[in-house]
């Protein structure tokens, strides 16, 4: 089954309104170069609506970086899926390692967020990945297996067909240390088999993105791997030319 490449930019906690304007304008100016690749940008909440408005009618889609599972209520600092849909936003990153490390995100809360996103018609980009010490002790597969099994617990095959998975080895995020194409492919193939065991043939259509110091210089080799279907880009998504360089590698 052929899978359309997806290049998603995770701005994380970056870009003031003025900085976002410069980046959005830079991407819009080059949007006509985008062909055959799904492109998503995920700004912080302060510039989500602005980005959604600016990219309307262009090939660039917009995503959020988190979503709460409740419809509304006393959850200070959170946003609901229906709030994101209203903007409108189409994608949402769930379970990023920074949320797991610094904000107490667990596989259980990832699961609740994924279900809420799907129920609202948002496409979850579900992140998994091991810490350096887990890789060094040979636990990578066990770690990502639990993250997938618990994070996607209770999903039907139809649900699973709507998600995107991102493999982001934590030791490669923001460090300049990229997983080699072979190291990444090995985990992506493991994830694909795992998804096949859980959801059957739809696993062949699920995009599995790689994230962790992807840049124009290494994107092509990573994206050439059989089970690497795109990238989730942090630092290099903050400069229009770098992000476009990765998009054009896809
Ligand atoms: P970097 O591309 O900055 O390593 O970040 C990757 C990431 O965490 C994307 O979600």
XYZ file of C-alpha atoms and ligand atoms in Angstrom:
260
model
C 0.000 0.000 0.000
C 1.438 3.352 -0.888
C 1.540 5.947 1.829
C 1.673 9.662 1.060
C 4.657 11.319 2.712
C 3.816 13.692 5.545
C 6.116 16.440 6.759
C 4.895 18.019 9.992
C 6.505 20.936 11.807
C 6.263 21.075 15.588
C 6.991 24.653 16.575
C 6.930 23.671 20.277
C 6.947 26.791 22.538
C 8.409 29.047 19.857
C 7.371 32.030 17.777
C 5.753 35.208 18.992
C 2.974 36.565 16.804
C 5.521 38.661 14.891
C 7.866 35.684 14.416
C 4.979 33.451 13.367
C 3.981 36.015 10.772
C 7.436 35.952 9.221
C 7.532 32.158 9.108
C 3.982 31.792 7.782
C 4.639 34.344 5.078
C 7.876 32.600 4.145
C 6.052 29.273 3.788
C 3.122 30.764 1.900
C 5.517 32.358 -0.570
C 6.853 28.892 -1.414
C 3.633 26.872 -1.035
C 3.334 26.354 -4.786
C 6.448 24.126 -4.611
C 4.586 21.613 -2.446
C 3.512 18.566 -4.448
C 2.767 14.990 -3.477
C 3.475 15.616 0.223
C 1.082 16.360 3.097
C 2.448 19.345 5.007
C 1.308 20.232 8.526
C 2.471 22.961 10.893
C 1.740 22.812 14.618
C 2.060 26.234 16.285
C 1.464 26.961 19.967
C -2.124 27.959 20.848
C -1.368 31.675 20.623
C -0.784 31.526 16.874
C -2.977 28.550 15.909
C -5.928 30.580 14.670
C -3.668 32.977 12.812
C -1.864 30.107 11.071
C -5.132 28.346 10.222
C -6.514 31.512 8.660
C -3.344 32.228 6.706
C -2.915 28.688 5.365
C -6.573 28.256 4.380
C -6.674 27.488 0.679
C -2.985 26.495 0.585
C -1.573 22.930 0.744
C -0.390 23.576 4.326
C -2.586 22.122 7.098
C -2.529 23.144 10.728
C -2.282 21.079 13.912
C -2.200 21.670 17.657
C 0.421 20.319 20.058
C -1.948 18.851 22.657
C -5.638 18.262 23.350
C -7.611 17.436 26.473
C -10.089 14.548 26.593
C -12.982 16.404 28.215
C -15.426 18.437 26.171
C -15.092 21.471 28.461
C -14.716 22.242 32.149
C -12.321 23.087 34.945
C -9.030 22.083 33.297
C -6.928 25.232 33.495
C -4.410 25.508 30.683
C -5.929 22.790 28.480
C -7.899 22.956 25.225
C -10.622 20.581 24.051
C -10.959 18.819 20.723
C -14.098 20.762 19.817
C -12.260 24.042 20.486
C -9.546 22.966 18.062
C -12.078 21.840 15.459
C -13.732 25.231 15.649
C -10.528 27.095 14.724
C -10.392 24.919 12.440
C -7.462 22.633 13.106
C -7.167 19.197 11.470
C -4.306 17.540 13.340
C -3.063 17.272 16.893
C 0.238 15.988 18.290
C -0.391 13.697 21.255
C 2.079 12.193 23.723
C 5.170 14.109 22.654
C 8.139 13.076 24.802
C 8.410 16.612 26.186
C 4.874 16.291 27.526
C 5.733 12.888 28.944
C 9.002 14.117 30.521
C 7.962 17.504 31.866
C 4.180 17.445 32.234
C 3.314 14.015 33.531
C 1.804 12.658 30.327
C 1.309 8.889 30.584
C 0.292 6.213 28.116
C -3.110 6.275 29.827
C -3.656 10.001 29.272
C -2.339 9.641 25.734
C -5.072 7.063 25.169
C -7.783 9.397 26.492
C -6.532 12.255 24.329
C -6.351 10.053 21.221
C -9.943 8.908 21.706
C -11.191 12.480 22.218
C -9.344 13.683 19.125
C -10.765 10.882 16.970
C -14.278 11.433 18.299
C -14.048 15.079 17.222
C -12.663 14.225 13.793
C -9.123 15.439 14.465
C -6.188 13.383 13.202
C -3.910 12.430 16.108
C -0.151 12.328 15.537
C 0.762 9.917 18.324
C 4.375 10.122 19.481
C 6.422 7.266 20.880
C 10.130 6.838 21.514
C 12.745 5.585 23.942
C 15.184 7.410 26.210
C 18.928 7.024 25.665
C 19.350 4.698 28.653
C 16.494 2.534 27.385
C 18.194 2.192 24.000
C 21.499 1.392 25.683
C 19.925 -1.366 27.757
C 18.165 -2.880 24.755
C 14.664 -1.835 25.818
C 13.683 0.212 22.753
C 11.182 -2.277 21.353
C 9.605 -3.040 24.714
C 9.208 0.686 25.442
C 7.570 1.629 22.158
C 5.416 -1.515 22.284
C 3.873 -0.485 25.595
C 3.459 3.108 24.396
C 1.552 1.892 21.331
C -0.467 -0.832 23.041
C -1.654 1.382 25.883
C -1.797 4.635 23.930
C -3.996 3.068 21.243
C -5.941 0.732 23.518
C -9.582 0.307 22.542
C -9.206 1.724 19.034
C -10.893 -0.148 16.193
C -9.139 -0.817 12.906
C -11.210 2.021 11.422
C -9.920 4.359 14.133
C -6.354 3.204 13.618
C -6.622 3.911 9.907
C -7.126 7.586 10.799
C -4.068 8.085 12.989
C -0.476 9.034 12.288
C 2.318 7.620 14.452
C 5.600 9.429 15.081
C 8.707 7.609 16.256
C 10.909 10.115 18.049
C 13.877 8.641 19.903
C 14.224 11.035 22.831
C 18.024 11.071 22.566
C 17.747 12.444 19.025
C 15.401 15.333 19.824
C 17.051 18.737 19.716
C 20.474 17.166 20.191
C 21.730 17.100 16.623
C 22.091 13.328 17.076
C 19.914 11.751 14.401
C 19.065 8.085 14.407
C 20.762 6.579 11.382
C 18.346 5.665 8.595
C 18.929 1.985 9.440
C 18.356 2.491 13.183
C 15.144 4.382 12.494
C 13.918 1.900 9.864
C 14.422 -0.972 12.291
C 12.070 0.608 14.832
C 9.594 1.750 12.162
C 9.369 -1.820 10.820
C 8.872 -3.079 14.370
C 6.074 -0.535 14.869
C 4.426 -1.472 11.575
C 4.404 -5.161 12.574
C 3.035 -4.267 15.971
C 0.248 -2.201 14.376
C -0.484 -5.083 11.995
C -0.870 -7.412 14.947
C -3.248 -5.001 16.657
C -5.262 -3.674 13.718
C -4.623 -5.944 10.732
C -4.115 -4.773 7.180
C -4.867 -1.095 7.880
C -1.379 -0.947 9.410
C 0.019 -0.849 5.890
C -1.701 2.499 5.340
C -0.734 4.130 8.665
C 1.948 6.764 8.281
C 4.866 6.420 10.679
C 6.885 9.638 10.851
C 10.446 9.920 12.125
C 11.360 12.786 14.447
C 14.665 13.814 15.993
C 17.082 16.313 14.455
C 15.699 15.854 10.941
C 17.067 18.552 8.632
C 17.435 19.157 4.897
C 20.847 17.430 4.951
C 19.616 14.102 6.365
C 15.943 14.030 5.353
C 16.353 12.278 2.024
C 18.166 9.238 3.426
C 15.670 8.884 6.267
C 12.640 9.308 3.995
C 14.036 6.723 1.556
C 13.544 3.946 4.130
C 10.650 1.580 3.448
C 8.722 2.277 6.646
C 9.610 5.939 7.190
C 6.630 7.802 5.794
C 7.543 11.335 6.747
C 9.001 13.527 9.434
C 8.015 15.403 12.563
C 10.373 18.331 12.649
C 11.211 20.608 15.567
C 14.109 23.033 15.159
C 14.272 22.901 11.366
C 10.559 23.743 11.067
C 11.205 27.213 12.482
C 12.931 28.468 9.337
C 10.917 28.494 6.118
C 13.857 27.520 3.921
C 14.928 24.608 6.161
C 11.376 23.311 6.430
C 10.887 23.649 2.674
C 14.189 21.837 2.141
C 12.810 18.858 4.064
C 9.446 19.055 2.273
C 11.229 18.919 -1.053
C 13.155 15.802 0.088
C 9.905 13.894 0.606
P 14.069 18.470 16.627
O 13.777 18.356 15.154
O 14.341 19.855 17.083
O 15.086 17.460 17.060
O 12.692 18.054 17.372
C 12.030 16.895 17.004
C 10.718 16.872 17.683
O 10.629 16.720 18.878
C 9.522 17.080 16.845
O 8.354 16.820 17.569
